[in-house]
Amino acid sequence: MAIQKLRLQMVKNALAALLLAQGTPLIYAGDEYLNSQNGNNNAYCQDNETGWVDWKKTRARQELLEYTRRLIALRKSYAALHNSKELNGADRMRTGRPDISFHGVRAWFPDYAEYSHTLGILLNGSYSGEEEDVYMIFNMHWEAMEFDLPKCAPGRRWHMLLDTSGDGAHEIPEPKECCCVPGRTVVVLTEKADGEERDSDDETKHSVKETDRV
């Protein structure tokens, strides 16, 4: 049971990495409900059960199907997740943040070492015509890690949109200025004005504490 739960979470992580990336996502038919083709990734020439897509299996795998739908809705809801312009890591509009920036457990200090299992990606909403920034945290380490959060603009807070661990248990505790992300988990946050909520079909909606930019 524990192994199956971990496998499902890793599938959710992979779908999040795909659907929240810039560009056009490509999902192979059946990926949204764990269709595996028994490991055969080249079954186009086989007219048999290996290459057929059995849509009846979606009934038994509704959790992942609904999760995929929520990811698609999340992608559509935030223009920063599908910017039509190329991002180059510069602040051409002089907003105080680059259009895209990369981070480690310390905000603004990415760790590109070969043994690193963590990455934070901050998307500046101003470059997609919105005020809301989006911060994606990838913790592929097997243990929980604490991530600094970039400082919000005055009068704004970080709100959680997605948590692939599904336990919804890591709002930022006072007085810490970081977000504890469980092992092998993807977390997505957005910056909102105090008291502002957007109606969406997100997996989680948790308010998290405004923190200082490093």
Tab-separated table of C-alpha atoms in Angstrom:
chain	number	residue	atom	x	y	z
A	1	MET	CA	0.000	0.000	0.000
A	2	ALA	CA	2.799	2.452	0.891
A	3	ILE	CA	4.591	1.694	-2.375
A	4	GLN	CA	1.425	2.244	-4.395
A	5	LYS	CA	0.795	5.531	-2.600
A	6	LEU	CA	4.340	6.704	-3.363
A	7	ARG	CA	4.028	5.684	-7.001
A	8	LEU	CA	0.792	7.653	-7.342
A	9	GLN	CA	2.413	10.705	-5.769
A	10	MET	CA	5.372	10.494	-8.151
A	11	VAL	CA	2.928	10.323	-11.079
A	12	LYS	CA	1.257	13.466	-9.724
A	13	ASN	CA	4.674	15.136	-9.489
A	14	ALA	CA	5.463	14.239	-13.093
A	15	LEU	CA	2.115	15.566	-14.317
A	16	ALA	CA	2.664	18.783	-12.345
A	17	ALA	CA	6.127	19.252	-13.872
A	18	LEU	CA	4.638	18.772	-17.343
A	19	LEU	CA	1.451	20.811	-17.077
A	20	LEU	CA	2.986	23.713	-15.162
A	21	ALA	CA	5.911	24.116	-17.560
A	22	GLN	CA	6.044	26.814	-20.227
A	23	GLY	CA	5.198	25.801	-23.769
A	24	THR	CA	2.645	23.280	-24.993
A	25	PRO	CA	2.238	20.216	-22.752
A	26	LEU	CA	1.902	16.840	-24.437
A	27	ILE	CA	0.076	14.089	-22.556
A	28	TYR	CA	0.000	10.641	-24.075
A	29	ALA	CA	-3.509	9.188	-24.279
A	30	GLY	CA	-4.274	7.437	-21.011
A	31	ASP	CA	-1.538	9.066	-18.937
A	32	GLU	CA	-4.268	10.789	-16.952
A	33	TYR	CA	-5.487	7.457	-15.581
A	34	LEU	CA	-2.246	5.404	-15.327
A	35	ASN	CA	-2.435	3.605	-18.658
A	36	SER	CA	0.965	1.918	-18.977
A	37	GLN	CA	0.846	-0.265	-22.112
A	38	ASN	CA	2.828	-2.680	-19.944
A	39	GLY	CA	5.884	-0.507	-20.401
A	40	ASN	CA	5.758	-0.497	-24.193
A	41	ASN	CA	6.312	3.062	-25.420
A	42	ASN	CA	6.264	2.166	-29.113
A	43	ALA	CA	2.992	0.323	-29.648
A	44	TYR	CA	1.715	2.382	-32.583
A	45	CYS	CA	1.986	-0.602	-34.952
A	46	GLN	CA	0.171	-3.070	-32.691
A	47	ASP	CA	-3.576	-3.394	-33.169
A	48	ASN	CA	-4.172	-5.212	-29.910
A	49	GLU	CA	-4.714	-4.592	-26.182
A	50	THR	CA	-1.174	-3.259	-25.780
A	51	GLY	CA	-1.913	-0.143	-27.812
A	52	TRP	CA	-5.637	0.197	-27.212
A	53	VAL	CA	-6.847	2.808	-24.761
A	54	ASP	CA	-9.449	1.342	-22.420
A	55	TRP	CA	-11.410	4.367	-21.234
A	56	LYS	CA	-13.486	2.197	-18.882
A	57	LYS	CA	-10.461	2.104	-16.558
A	58	THR	CA	-11.020	5.766	-15.733
A	59	ARG	CA	-13.878	4.707	-13.444
A	60	ALA	CA	-11.458	2.931	-11.123
A	61	ARG	CA	-8.860	5.704	-11.273
A	62	GLN	CA	-10.931	8.807	-10.714
A	63	GLU	CA	-8.462	10.329	-8.241
A	64	LEU	CA	-5.721	10.830	-10.811
A	65	LEU	CA	-8.194	11.853	-13.507
A	66	GLU	CA	-9.670	14.566	-11.292
A	67	TYR	CA	-6.184	15.668	-10.261
A	68	THR	CA	-5.217	16.066	-13.935
A	69	ARG	CA	-8.331	18.130	-14.543
A	70	ARG	CA	-7.421	20.397	-11.632
A	71	LEU	CA	-3.907	20.828	-13.000
A	72	ILE	CA	-5.283	21.857	-16.386
A	73	ALA	CA	-7.658	24.318	-14.697
A	74	LEU	CA	-4.770	25.702	-12.650
A	75	ARG	CA	-2.654	26.179	-15.752
A	76	LYS	CA	-5.480	28.025	-17.513
A	77	SER	CA	-6.223	30.214	-14.477
A	78	TYR	CA	-2.735	31.750	-14.221
A	79	ALA	CA	-1.227	33.335	-17.312
A	80	ALA	CA	2.244	33.123	-15.767
A	81	LEU	CA	2.058	29.343	-16.278
A	82	HIS	CA	1.581	29.679	-20.027
A	83	ASN	CA	3.309	32.896	-21.015
A	84	SER	CA	3.222	33.530	-24.752
A	85	LYS	CA	6.566	35.353	-24.612
A	86	GLU	CA	9.966	33.791	-24.079
A	87	LEU	CA	11.335	34.177	-20.546
A	88	ASN	CA	15.011	35.045	-20.228
A	89	GLY	CA	15.608	35.699	-16.526
A	90	ALA	CA	15.796	39.495	-16.889
A	91	ASP	CA	13.658	42.267	-15.411
A	92	ARG	CA	13.035	44.246	-18.581
A	93	MET	CA	9.978	45.995	-17.080
A	94	ARG	CA	11.851	46.988	-13.895
A	95	THR	CA	9.315	45.389	-11.574
A	96	GLY	CA	11.921	44.356	-8.995
A	97	ARG	CA	11.951	40.689	-10.050
A	98	PRO	CA	13.064	38.894	-13.217
A	99	ASP	CA	10.402	37.364	-15.444
A	100	ILE	CA	11.621	33.964	-14.197
A	101	SER	CA	14.069	33.141	-11.405
A	102	PHE	CA	15.383	29.957	-9.810
A	103	HIS	CA	15.842	29.180	-6.129
A	104	GLY	CA	17.004	26.522	-3.714
A	105	VAL	CA	16.049	26.008	-0.099
A	106	ARG	CA	17.389	29.558	0.239
A	107	ALA	CA	15.415	32.026	-1.834
A	108	TRP	CA	17.451	33.446	-4.732
A	109	PHE	CA	20.201	30.832	-4.240
A	110	PRO	CA	19.550	27.840	-6.533
A	111	ASP	CA	21.520	24.679	-5.861
A	112	TYR	CA	22.598	23.109	-9.145
A	113	ALA	CA	24.856	20.490	-7.581
A	114	GLU	CA	24.463	16.960	-8.920
A	115	TYR	CA	23.269	15.743	-5.525
A	116	SER	CA	20.610	18.458	-5.166
A	117	HIS	CA	16.978	17.321	-5.198
A	118	THR	CA	15.347	20.728	-4.753
A	119	LEU	CA	14.310	23.592	-7.006
A	120	GLY	CA	12.129	26.664	-6.678
A	121	ILE	CA	10.821	28.556	-9.716
A	122	LEU	CA	9.355	32.040	-9.384
A	123	LEU	CA	7.275	33.369	-12.274
A	124	ASN	CA	6.670	37.113	-12.330
A	125	GLY	CA	3.015	37.664	-13.190
A	126	SER	CA	3.679	41.164	-14.526
A	127	TYR	CA	5.276	39.624	-17.612
A	128	SER	CA	2.064	37.770	-18.446
A	129	GLY	CA	-0.237	40.728	-17.843
A	130	GLU	CA	-1.289	39.761	-14.302
A	131	GLU	CA	-0.386	40.935	-10.811
A	132	GLU	CA	-0.121	37.441	-9.316
A	133	ASP	CA	3.295	35.819	-9.175
A	134	VAL	CA	3.486	32.030	-9.036
A	135	TYR	CA	6.107	30.153	-7.014
A	136	MET	CA	6.645	26.440	-7.686
A	137	ILE	CA	8.651	24.322	-5.252
A	138	PHE	CA	9.986	20.900	-6.236
A	139	ASN	CA	11.306	18.788	-3.376
A	140	MET	CA	12.388	15.479	-4.865
A	141	HIS	CA	14.415	14.619	-1.771
A	142	TRP	CA	13.041	11.713	0.247
A	143	GLU	CA	12.881	13.900	3.355
A	144	ALA	CA	10.945	17.081	4.125
A	145	MET	CA	12.827	20.301	3.405
A	146	GLU	CA	12.257	23.892	4.493
A	147	PHE	CA	12.223	26.461	1.694
A	148	ASP	CA	12.572	30.206	2.133
A	149	LEU	CA	9.858	32.140	0.328
A	150	PRO	CA	10.559	35.304	-1.659
A	151	LYS	CA	9.129	38.410	-0.066
A	152	CYS	CA	5.620	39.388	-1.093
A	153	ALA	CA	4.758	42.893	-2.215
A	154	PRO	CA	3.255	45.096	0.542
A	155	GLY	CA	-0.306	44.059	1.368
A	156	ARG	CA	0.006	40.670	-0.307
A	157	ARG	CA	0.377	37.097	0.957
A	158	TRP	CA	1.361	33.706	-0.374
A	159	HIS	CA	-1.560	31.291	-0.862
A	160	MET	CA	-1.155	27.605	-1.576
A	161	LEU	CA	-2.683	26.306	-4.809
A	162	LEU	CA	-1.280	22.805	-5.073
A	163	ASP	CA	0.300	20.209	-2.807
A	164	THR	CA	0.929	16.810	-4.376
A	165	SER	CA	1.423	15.164	-0.988
A	166	GLY	CA	-2.263	15.802	-0.382
A	167	ASP	CA	-1.999	16.266	3.373
A	168	GLY	CA	-2.393	20.050	3.304
A	169	ALA	CA	-0.333	20.337	6.487
A	170	HIS	CA	2.318	22.878	5.700
A	171	GLU	CA	1.030	26.347	6.144
A	172	ILE	CA	3.956	28.354	7.467
A	173	PRO	CA	4.065	28.261	11.263
A	174	GLU	CA	4.799	31.453	13.148
A	175	PRO	CA	7.319	32.972	13.282
A	176	LYS	CA	9.204	31.032	10.590
A	177	GLU	CA	9.710	32.542	7.159
A	178	CYS	CA	9.763	29.333	5.155
A	179	CYS	CA	7.521	26.608	3.835
A	180	CYS	CA	8.110	23.017	4.940
A	181	VAL	CA	7.589	20.763	1.927
A	182	PRO	CA	7.306	16.983	2.451
A	183	GLY	CA	9.620	14.645	0.610
A	184	ARG	CA	8.914	13.937	-3.056
A	185	THR	CA	6.343	16.709	-3.243
A	186	VAL	CA	5.512	19.617	-5.535
A	187	VAL	CA	3.957	22.736	-3.998
A	188	VAL	CA	2.588	25.713	-5.937
A	189	LEU	CA	1.919	29.103	-4.345
A	190	THR	CA	0.542	32.352	-5.688
A	191	GLU	CA	0.785	35.891	-4.380
A	192	LYS	CA	-2.595	37.455	-3.570
A	193	ALA	CA	-3.793	40.618	-1.904
A	194	ASP	CA	-4.861	40.192	1.732
A	195	GLY	CA	-8.388	38.815	1.877
A	196	GLU	CA	-8.478	38.042	-1.846
A	197	GLU	CA	-9.552	34.593	-3.005
A	198	ARG	CA	-9.954	33.384	-6.566
A	199	ASP	CA	-12.667	30.811	-7.306
A	200	SER	CA	-10.908	27.887	-8.956
A	201	ASP	CA	-10.808	24.119	-8.971
A	202	ASP	CA	-7.473	23.882	-7.175
A	203	GLU	CA	-6.479	20.923	-5.036
A	204	THR	CA	-5.794	23.040	-1.947
A	205	LYS	CA	-6.409	26.622	-0.785
A	206	HIS	CA	-4.242	27.479	2.197
A	207	SER	CA	-3.111	30.933	3.238
A	208	VAL	CA	0.559	31.129	4.120
A	209	LYS	CA	2.475	33.836	5.894
A	210	GLU	CA	4.074	36.736	4.042
A	211	THR	CA	7.833	36.353	4.194
A	212	ASP	CA	10.969	38.347	3.512
A	213	ARG	CA	12.901	38.199	0.297
A	214	VAL	CA	16.468	37.068	0.864
